[in-house]
Amino acid sequence: RRGRIRHPALRRISCLMPETLHIEALVEDRSGTVMLKEILRDYFAARRRPTPDYELYLRPHKGLGHLPEDLYAEPGKHKYGLLNLLPAKLRAYGKVLDPASALIILVLDADNRDPRLFDARLERLCKKMAPGLPHVIAVAVEEMEAWLLGDWQALKTAYPEADYELYRRYEQDSVCGTWELLAEILLGKRARHLIKIGYPAVGEYKNRWAEAIAPYIKVERNRSPSLRRFLRRKIGRAHV
């Protein structure tokens, strides 16, 4: 996917600006890649300063997983979670990507973790496994579905029958069972059956909701603190 972006290594000497910036975005699942693609599209489109072209490569995984005890070991069989594969992927990126024309984006759910401690741990891991390679980390609180709930107008446009009375009781980025609440807002009583049967049906619904809602998201009106932190503090500080 091509667009407009600015890279931290390029702000001083414009004549060295690469023709194309390579972005690798590692996300927990398919629904997350759908959200991230649309959020970045809107974010970059709203920026005014001149930027080089970029190519965005979205890499979904099968859940979050866990970091291996041995960070330098090869990933084990049937280990497909983002954290399971992250050390090996970072090492590989550090070998093949040019820091002057590449950027790594990690997007993960905090779930019940302390988001600040989780973010700090991931920062240390990136610097250890791929030193010198630019990276940006987004920790969604509690889950990426909070970013959908951060924009009622987008949600209402995609799902006109959404339950506003239930939505208005949601405390943004609270740890409350975020995807389950979104299901109740969109599906009403039918959400109970989905919550009961669990995955893989839940994953299909999450992807469906992301595809329907994310194209209408406007980052400037989104109320999610974790999304705003990602875009304004992380991306903004990296001059992307």
PDB file of C-alpha atoms in Angstrom:
ATOM      1  CA  ARG A   1       0.000   0.000   0.000  1.00  0.00           C
ATOM      2  CA  ARG A   2       1.417   3.435  -0.957  1.00  0.00           C
ATOM      3  CA  GLY A   3       0.869   6.732   0.780  1.00  0.00           C
ATOM      4  CA  ARG A   4       2.697   9.646   2.359  1.00  0.00           C
ATOM      5  CA  ILE A   5       4.840   9.428   5.474  1.00  0.00           C
ATOM      6  CA  ARG A   6       7.886  10.997   7.146  1.00  0.00           C
ATOM      7  CA  HIS A   7      10.734   9.015   8.662  1.00  0.00           C
ATOM      8  CA  PRO A   8      12.899  10.084  11.639  1.00  0.00           C
ATOM      9  CA  ALA A   9      16.216   9.497   9.884  1.00  0.00           C
ATOM     10  CA  LEU A  10      15.242  11.794   7.025  1.00  0.00           C
ATOM     11  CA  ARG A  11      14.277  15.058   8.690  1.00  0.00           C
ATOM     12  CA  ARG A  12      17.737  16.715   8.624  1.00  0.00           C
ATOM     13  CA  ILE A  13      18.885  16.178   5.049  1.00  0.00           C
ATOM     14  CA  SER A  14      15.985  16.266   2.633  1.00  0.00           C
ATOM     15  CA  CYS A  15      18.200  15.412  -0.348  1.00  0.00           C
ATOM     16  CA  LEU A  16      18.831  11.976   1.195  1.00  0.00           C
ATOM     17  CA  MET A  17      15.118  11.230   1.506  1.00  0.00           C
ATOM     18  CA  PRO A  18      14.406   7.723   0.130  1.00  0.00           C
ATOM     19  CA  GLU A  19      11.976   7.312  -2.704  1.00  0.00           C
ATOM     20  CA  THR A  20      10.012   4.754  -0.678  1.00  0.00           C
ATOM     21  CA  LEU A  21       9.872   3.998   3.042  1.00  0.00           C
ATOM     22  CA  HIS A  22       9.395   0.326   3.930  1.00  0.00           C
ATOM     23  CA  ILE A  23       7.038  -0.198   6.890  1.00  0.00           C
ATOM     24  CA  GLU A  24       6.612  -3.594   8.552  1.00  0.00           C
ATOM     25  CA  ALA A  25       3.526  -3.627  10.807  1.00  0.00           C
ATOM     26  CA  LEU A  26       3.219  -6.617  13.143  1.00  0.00           C
ATOM     27  CA  VAL A  27      -0.278  -7.072  14.580  1.00  0.00           C
ATOM     28  CA  GLU A  28      -1.995  -9.768  16.652  1.00  0.00           C
ATOM     29  CA  ASP A  29      -4.685 -10.779  14.156  1.00  0.00           C
ATOM     30  CA  ARG A  30      -6.491  -9.965  10.908  1.00  0.00           C
ATOM     31  CA  SER A  31      -8.937  -7.526  12.475  1.00  0.00           C
ATOM     32  CA  GLY A  32      -6.024  -5.566  13.887  1.00  0.00           C
ATOM     33  CA  THR A  33      -4.431  -5.175  10.475  1.00  0.00           C
ATOM     34  CA  VAL A  34      -7.727  -3.883   9.072  1.00  0.00           C
ATOM     35  CA  MET A  35      -7.941  -1.252  11.807  1.00  0.00           C
ATOM     36  CA  LEU A  36      -4.316  -0.222  11.566  1.00  0.00           C
ATOM     37  CA  LYS A  37      -4.445   0.194   7.788  1.00  0.00           C
ATOM     38  CA  GLU A  38      -7.424   2.549   7.962  1.00  0.00           C
ATOM     39  CA  ILE A  39      -6.157   4.452  11.003  1.00  0.00           C
ATOM     40  CA  LEU A  40      -2.771   5.098   9.399  1.00  0.00           C
ATOM     41  CA  ARG A  41      -4.430   6.068   6.117  1.00  0.00           C
ATOM     42  CA  ASP A  42      -6.507   8.731   7.878  1.00  0.00           C
ATOM     43  CA  TYR A  43      -3.608   9.885  10.052  1.00  0.00           C
ATOM     44  CA  PHE A  44      -1.216  10.387   7.158  1.00  0.00           C
ATOM     45  CA  ALA A  45      -3.873  11.947   4.911  1.00  0.00           C
ATOM     46  CA  ALA A  46      -4.506  14.630   7.516  1.00  0.00           C
ATOM     47  CA  ARG A  47      -0.853  15.661   7.731  1.00  0.00           C
ATOM     48  CA  ARG A  48       0.249  18.717   5.749  1.00  0.00           C
ATOM     49  CA  ARG A  49       4.023  18.599   5.580  1.00  0.00           C
ATOM     50  CA  PRO A  50       5.743  17.021   2.539  1.00  0.00           C
ATOM     51  CA  THR A  51       6.622  13.344   2.981  1.00  0.00           C
ATOM     52  CA  PRO A  52       8.098  10.499   0.899  1.00  0.00           C
ATOM     53  CA  ASP A  53       6.072   7.582  -0.405  1.00  0.00           C
ATOM     54  CA  TYR A  54       5.706   4.523   1.790  1.00  0.00           C
ATOM     55  CA  GLU A  55       4.861   0.867   1.377  1.00  0.00           C
ATOM     56  CA  LEU A  56       2.942  -0.675   4.267  1.00  0.00           C
ATOM     57  CA  TYR A  57       3.270  -4.422   4.857  1.00  0.00           C
ATOM     58  CA  LEU A  58       0.687  -5.720   7.324  1.00  0.00           C
ATOM     59  CA  ARG A  59       1.670  -8.931   9.161  1.00  0.00           C
ATOM     60  CA  PRO A  60      -1.187 -10.527  11.134  1.00  0.00           C
ATOM     61  CA  HIS A  61      -0.503 -13.298  13.661  1.00  0.00           C
ATOM     62  CA  LYS A  62      -2.573 -15.908  15.451  1.00  0.00           C
ATOM     63  CA  GLY A  63      -2.997 -14.064  18.704  1.00  0.00           C
ATOM     64  CA  LEU A  64      -0.553 -12.465  21.124  1.00  0.00           C
ATOM     65  CA  GLY A  65       1.227 -15.533  22.458  1.00  0.00           C
ATOM     66  CA  HIS A  66       4.159 -15.337  24.900  1.00  0.00           C
ATOM     67  CA  LEU A  67       7.787 -14.331  24.657  1.00  0.00           C
ATOM     68  CA  PRO A  68      10.097 -17.363  24.615  1.00  0.00           C
ATOM     69  CA  GLU A  69      12.343 -17.963  27.610  1.00  0.00           C
ATOM     70  CA  ASP A  70      15.344 -18.059  25.290  1.00  0.00           C
ATOM     71  CA  LEU A  71      15.082 -14.977  23.092  1.00  0.00           C
ATOM     72  CA  TYR A  72      17.726 -16.287  20.712  1.00  0.00           C
ATOM     73  CA  ALA A  73      16.167 -19.708  20.155  1.00  0.00           C
ATOM     74  CA  GLU A  74      14.367 -20.512  16.923  1.00  0.00           C
ATOM     75  CA  PRO A  75      10.545 -20.376  17.292  1.00  0.00           C
ATOM     76  CA  GLY A  76       9.094 -23.734  18.273  1.00  0.00           C
ATOM     77  CA  LYS A  77       6.623 -25.687  16.197  1.00  0.00           C
ATOM     78  CA  HIS A  78       3.023 -24.501  16.363  1.00  0.00           C
ATOM     79  CA  LYS A  79       4.111 -21.185  17.878  1.00  0.00           C
ATOM     80  CA  TYR A  80       2.302 -18.587  15.787  1.00  0.00           C
ATOM     81  CA  GLY A  81       1.598 -15.809  18.317  1.00  0.00           C
ATOM     82  CA  LEU A  82       3.126 -12.396  17.791  1.00  0.00           C
ATOM     83  CA  LEU A  83       5.261 -12.517  20.923  1.00  0.00           C
ATOM     84  CA  ASN A  84       6.403 -16.080  20.200  1.00  0.00           C
ATOM     85  CA  LEU A  85       7.814 -14.977  16.853  1.00  0.00           C
ATOM     86  CA  LEU A  86       8.825 -11.411  17.715  1.00  0.00           C
ATOM     87  CA  PRO A  87      12.458 -11.928  18.819  1.00  0.00           C
ATOM     88  CA  ALA A  88      13.302 -13.968  15.712  1.00  0.00           C
ATOM     89  CA  LYS A  89      11.503 -11.524  13.416  1.00  0.00           C
ATOM     90  CA  LEU A  90      13.273  -8.533  14.932  1.00  0.00           C
ATOM     91  CA  ARG A  91      16.647 -10.219  14.495  1.00  0.00           C
ATOM     92  CA  ALA A  92      15.818 -10.943  10.856  1.00  0.00           C
ATOM     93  CA  TYR A  93      14.613  -7.390  10.232  1.00  0.00           C
ATOM     94  CA  GLY A  94      17.812  -6.060  11.787  1.00  0.00           C
ATOM     95  CA  LYS A  95      19.836  -8.021   9.244  1.00  0.00           C
ATOM     96  CA  VAL A  96      17.887  -7.247   6.070  1.00  0.00           C
ATOM     97  CA  LEU A  97      16.282  -3.816   6.526  1.00  0.00           C
ATOM     98  CA  ASP A  98      18.076  -0.508   6.041  1.00  0.00           C
ATOM     99  CA  PRO A  99      17.506   1.740   9.088  1.00  0.00           C
ATOM    100  CA  ALA A 100      17.525   4.787   6.792  1.00  0.00           C
ATOM    101  CA  SER A 101      14.485   3.574   4.836  1.00  0.00           C
ATOM    102  CA  ALA A 102      12.595   1.187   7.132  1.00  0.00           C
ATOM    103  CA  LEU A 103      10.270   1.378  10.112  1.00  0.00           C
ATOM    104  CA  ILE A 104       8.819  -1.364  12.349  1.00  0.00           C
ATOM    105  CA  ILE A 105       5.365  -0.864  13.901  1.00  0.00           C
ATOM    106  CA  LEU A 106       4.165  -3.215  16.658  1.00  0.00           C
ATOM    107  CA  VAL A 107       0.511  -3.201  17.711  1.00  0.00           C
ATOM    108  CA  LEU A 108      -0.525  -5.331  20.674  1.00  0.00           C
ATOM    109  CA  ASP A 109      -3.312  -5.573  23.250  1.00  0.00           C
ATOM    110  CA  ALA A 110      -2.485  -4.805  26.865  1.00  0.00           C
ATOM    111  CA  ASP A 111      -5.249  -7.154  28.042  1.00  0.00           C
ATOM    112  CA  ASN A 112      -4.744  -7.306  31.837  1.00  0.00           C
ATOM    113  CA  ARG A 113      -1.107  -6.124  31.749  1.00  0.00           C
ATOM    114  CA  ASP A 114       0.140  -2.753  32.931  1.00  0.00           C
ATOM    115  CA  PRO A 115       0.428  -0.981  29.541  1.00  0.00           C
ATOM    116  CA  ARG A 116       3.394   1.157  30.596  1.00  0.00           C
ATOM    117  CA  LEU A 117       5.412  -1.809  31.829  1.00  0.00           C
ATOM    118  CA  PHE A 118       4.456  -3.836  28.758  1.00  0.00           C
ATOM    119  CA  ASP A 119       5.488  -0.974  26.477  1.00  0.00           C
ATOM    120  CA  ALA A 120       8.818  -0.598  28.284  1.00  0.00           C
ATOM    121  CA  ARG A 121       9.521  -4.324  28.001  1.00  0.00           C
ATOM    122  CA  LEU A 122       8.843  -4.255  24.273  1.00  0.00           C
ATOM    123  CA  GLU A 123      11.077  -1.210  23.852  1.00  0.00           C
ATOM    124  CA  ARG A 124      13.958  -3.056  25.513  1.00  0.00           C
ATOM    125  CA  LEU A 125      13.331  -6.099  23.328  1.00  0.00           C
ATOM    126  CA  CYS A 126      13.363  -4.073  20.094  1.00  0.00           C
ATOM    127  CA  LYS A 127      16.589  -2.312  21.018  1.00  0.00           C
ATOM    128  CA  LYS A 128      18.208  -5.609  21.961  1.00  0.00           C
ATOM    129  CA  MET A 129      17.095  -7.686  18.986  1.00  0.00           C
ATOM    130  CA  ALA A 130      17.308  -5.003  16.268  1.00  0.00           C
ATOM    131  CA  PRO A 131      19.526  -2.173  17.542  1.00  0.00           C
ATOM    132  CA  GLY A 132      19.381   0.957  15.443  1.00  0.00           C
ATOM    133  CA  LEU A 133      16.270  -0.057  13.536  1.00  0.00           C
ATOM    134  CA  PRO A 134      13.509   2.569  13.941  1.00  0.00           C
ATOM    135  CA  HIS A 135      10.359   1.220  15.598  1.00  0.00           C
ATOM    136  CA  VAL A 136       7.050   2.433  17.015  1.00  0.00           C
ATOM    137  CA  ILE A 137       5.033   0.469  19.588  1.00  0.00           C
ATOM    138  CA  ALA A 138       1.285   0.751  20.161  1.00  0.00           C
ATOM    139  CA  VAL A 139      -0.243  -0.925  23.222  1.00  0.00           C
ATOM    140  CA  ALA A 140      -4.039  -0.866  22.935  1.00  0.00           C
ATOM    141  CA  VAL A 141      -5.935  -0.669  26.239  1.00  0.00           C
ATOM    142  CA  GLU A 142      -7.614  -3.019  26.925  1.00  0.00           C
ATOM    143  CA  GLU A 143      -7.868  -4.320  23.354  1.00  0.00           C
ATOM    144  CA  MET A 144      -7.800  -2.837  19.852  1.00  0.00           C
ATOM    145  CA  GLU A 145     -11.600  -2.900  19.846  1.00  0.00           C
ATOM    146  CA  ALA A 146     -11.281   0.102  22.190  1.00  0.00           C
ATOM    147  CA  TRP A 147     -10.087   2.046  19.140  1.00  0.00           C
ATOM    148  CA  LEU A 148     -13.365   1.228  17.386  1.00  0.00           C
ATOM    149  CA  LEU A 149     -15.315   2.249  20.480  1.00  0.00           C
ATOM    150  CA  GLY A 150     -13.380   5.517  20.545  1.00  0.00           C
ATOM    151  CA  ASP A 151     -15.344   6.843  17.563  1.00  0.00           C
ATOM    152  CA  TRP A 152     -19.098   6.645  18.075  1.00  0.00           C
ATOM    153  CA  GLN A 153     -19.823   8.389  14.784  1.00  0.00           C
ATOM    154  CA  ALA A 154     -17.859   5.758  12.840  1.00  0.00           C
ATOM    155  CA  LEU A 155     -19.531   2.960  14.763  1.00  0.00           C
ATOM    156  CA  LYS A 156     -23.012   4.426  14.235  1.00  0.00           C
ATOM    157  CA  THR A 157     -22.376   4.948  10.509  1.00  0.00           C
ATOM    158  CA  ALA A 158     -21.407   1.308  10.062  1.00  0.00           C
ATOM    159  CA  TYR A 159     -24.106  -0.033  12.415  1.00  0.00           C
ATOM    160  CA  PRO A 160     -27.097   2.346  12.617  1.00  0.00           C
ATOM    161  CA  GLU A 161     -28.868   0.048  15.106  1.00  0.00           C
ATOM    162  CA  ALA A 162     -25.987   0.097  17.604  1.00  0.00           C
ATOM    163  CA  ASP A 163     -27.091   0.481  21.233  1.00  0.00           C
ATOM    164  CA  TYR A 164     -26.123   4.013  22.239  1.00  0.00           C
ATOM    165  CA  GLU A 165     -27.434   3.685  25.793  1.00  0.00           C
ATOM    166  CA  LEU A 166     -25.065   0.811  26.407  1.00  0.00           C
ATOM    167  CA  TYR A 167     -22.252   2.579  24.567  1.00  0.00           C
ATOM    168  CA  ARG A 168     -22.521   5.757  26.645  1.00  0.00           C
ATOM    169  CA  ARG A 169     -21.864   3.763  29.829  1.00  0.00           C
ATOM    170  CA  TYR A 170     -18.505   2.601  28.468  1.00  0.00           C
ATOM    171  CA  GLU A 171     -15.472   4.206  30.096  1.00  0.00           C
ATOM    172  CA  GLN A 172     -12.955   4.650  27.288  1.00  0.00           C
ATOM    173  CA  ASP A 173      -9.955   2.286  27.461  1.00  0.00           C
ATOM    174  CA  SER A 174     -11.227   0.645  30.631  1.00  0.00           C
ATOM    175  CA  VAL A 175     -10.482  -3.007  31.386  1.00  0.00           C
ATOM    176  CA  CYS A 176     -14.011  -4.298  31.078  1.00  0.00           C
ATOM    177  CA  GLY A 177     -14.043  -7.076  28.491  1.00  0.00           C
ATOM    178  CA  THR A 178     -13.814  -4.696  25.542  1.00  0.00           C
ATOM    179  CA  TRP A 179     -14.654  -6.962  22.616  1.00  0.00           C
ATOM    180  CA  GLU A 180     -17.543  -8.493  24.565  1.00  0.00           C
ATOM    181  CA  LEU A 181     -18.969  -5.015  25.188  1.00  0.00           C
ATOM    182  CA  LEU A 182     -18.614  -4.142  21.504  1.00  0.00           C
ATOM    183  CA  ALA A 183     -20.470  -7.347  20.656  1.00  0.00           C
ATOM    184  CA  GLU A 184     -23.312  -6.399  23.002  1.00  0.00           C
ATOM    185  CA  ILE A 185     -23.534  -2.898  21.526  1.00  0.00           C
ATOM    186  CA  LEU A 186     -23.705  -4.244  17.972  1.00  0.00           C
ATOM    187  CA  LEU A 187     -25.530  -7.557  18.389  1.00  0.00           C
ATOM    188  CA  GLY A 188     -27.730  -7.019  21.419  1.00  0.00           C
ATOM    189  CA  LYS A 189     -28.912 -10.291  22.987  1.00  0.00           C
ATOM    190  CA  ARG A 190     -27.289 -12.297  20.185  1.00  0.00           C
ATOM    191  CA  ALA A 191     -23.912 -11.386  21.669  1.00  0.00           C
ATOM    192  CA  ARG A 192     -24.458 -13.916  24.474  1.00  0.00           C
ATOM    193  CA  HIS A 193     -24.315 -16.802  22.013  1.00  0.00           C
ATOM    194  CA  LEU A 194     -21.133 -15.477  20.387  1.00  0.00           C
ATOM    195  CA  ILE A 195     -19.438 -14.990  23.759  1.00  0.00           C
ATOM    196  CA  LYS A 196     -20.434 -18.511  24.745  1.00  0.00           C
ATOM    197  CA  ILE A 197     -19.098 -20.277  21.639  1.00  0.00           C
ATOM    198  CA  GLY A 198     -15.844 -18.269  21.575  1.00  0.00           C
ATOM    199  CA  TYR A 199     -13.166 -18.703  18.923  1.00  0.00           C
ATOM    200  CA  PRO A 200     -12.822 -19.066  15.958  1.00  0.00           C
ATOM    201  CA  ALA A 201     -16.268 -17.462  15.529  1.00  0.00           C
ATOM    202  CA  VAL A 202     -15.203 -14.473  17.642  1.00  0.00           C
ATOM    203  CA  GLY A 203     -12.249 -13.828  15.338  1.00  0.00           C
ATOM    204  CA  GLU A 204     -14.532 -13.778  12.311  1.00  0.00           C
ATOM    205  CA  TYR A 205     -16.874 -11.270  13.951  1.00  0.00           C
ATOM    206  CA  LYS A 206     -13.984  -9.076  15.061  1.00  0.00           C
ATOM    207  CA  ASN A 207     -12.707  -8.965  11.504  1.00  0.00           C
ATOM    208  CA  ARG A 208     -16.194  -8.179  10.204  1.00  0.00           C
ATOM    209  CA  TRP A 209     -16.630  -5.325  12.675  1.00  0.00           C
ATOM    210  CA  ALA A 210     -13.211  -3.889  11.849  1.00  0.00           C
ATOM    211  CA  GLU A 211     -13.897  -3.977   8.104  1.00  0.00           C
ATOM    212  CA  ALA A 212     -17.243  -2.218   8.626  1.00  0.00           C
ATOM    213  CA  ILE A 213     -16.215   0.449  11.169  1.00  0.00           C
ATOM    214  CA  ALA A 214     -12.536   1.254  10.556  1.00  0.00           C
ATOM    215  CA  PRO A 215     -13.000   3.001   7.172  1.00  0.00           C
ATOM    216  CA  TYR A 216     -15.124   5.646   8.934  1.00  0.00           C
ATOM    217  CA  ILE A 217     -12.690   6.319  11.794  1.00  0.00           C
ATOM    218  CA  LYS A 218     -11.288   9.840  12.067  1.00  0.00           C
ATOM    219  CA  VAL A 219      -8.302   9.922  14.368  1.00  0.00           C
ATOM    220  CA  GLU A 220      -8.831  13.556  15.357  1.00  0.00           C
ATOM    221  CA  ARG A 221     -12.160  12.770  17.018  1.00  0.00           C
ATOM    222  CA  ASN A 222     -11.221   9.353  18.421  1.00  0.00           C
ATOM    223  CA  ARG A 223     -11.450   9.318  22.216  1.00  0.00           C
ATOM    224  CA  SER A 224      -9.136   6.368  22.893  1.00  0.00           C
ATOM    225  CA  PRO A 225      -6.134   7.523  24.976  1.00  0.00           C
ATOM    226  CA  SER A 226      -4.060   4.538  23.855  1.00  0.00           C
ATOM    227  CA  LEU A 227      -4.685   5.333  20.179  1.00  0.00           C
ATOM    228  CA  ARG A 228      -3.910   9.008  20.712  1.00  0.00           C
ATOM    229  CA  ARG A 229      -0.723   8.084  22.570  1.00  0.00           C
ATOM    230  CA  PHE A 230       0.358   5.870  19.683  1.00  0.00           C
ATOM    231  CA  LEU A 231      -0.265   8.496  17.020  1.00  0.00           C
ATOM    232  CA  ARG A 232       0.669  11.702  18.807  1.00  0.00           C
ATOM    233  CA  ARG A 233       3.404  10.678  21.207  1.00  0.00           C
ATOM    234  CA  LYS A 234       4.916   7.660  19.468  1.00  0.00           C
ATOM    235  CA  ILE A 235       4.411   8.418  15.791  1.00  0.00           C
ATOM    236  CA  GLY A 236       4.594  12.174  16.313  1.00  0.00           C
ATOM    237  CA  ARG A 237       7.796  11.939  18.326  1.00  0.00           C
ATOM    238  CA  ALA A 238       9.332   9.788  15.598  1.00  0.00           C
ATOM    239  CA  HIS A 239       8.412  12.520  13.081  1.00  0.00           C
ATOM    240  CA  VAL A 240       6.506   9.993  10.984  1.00  0.00           C
TER     241      VAL A 240
END
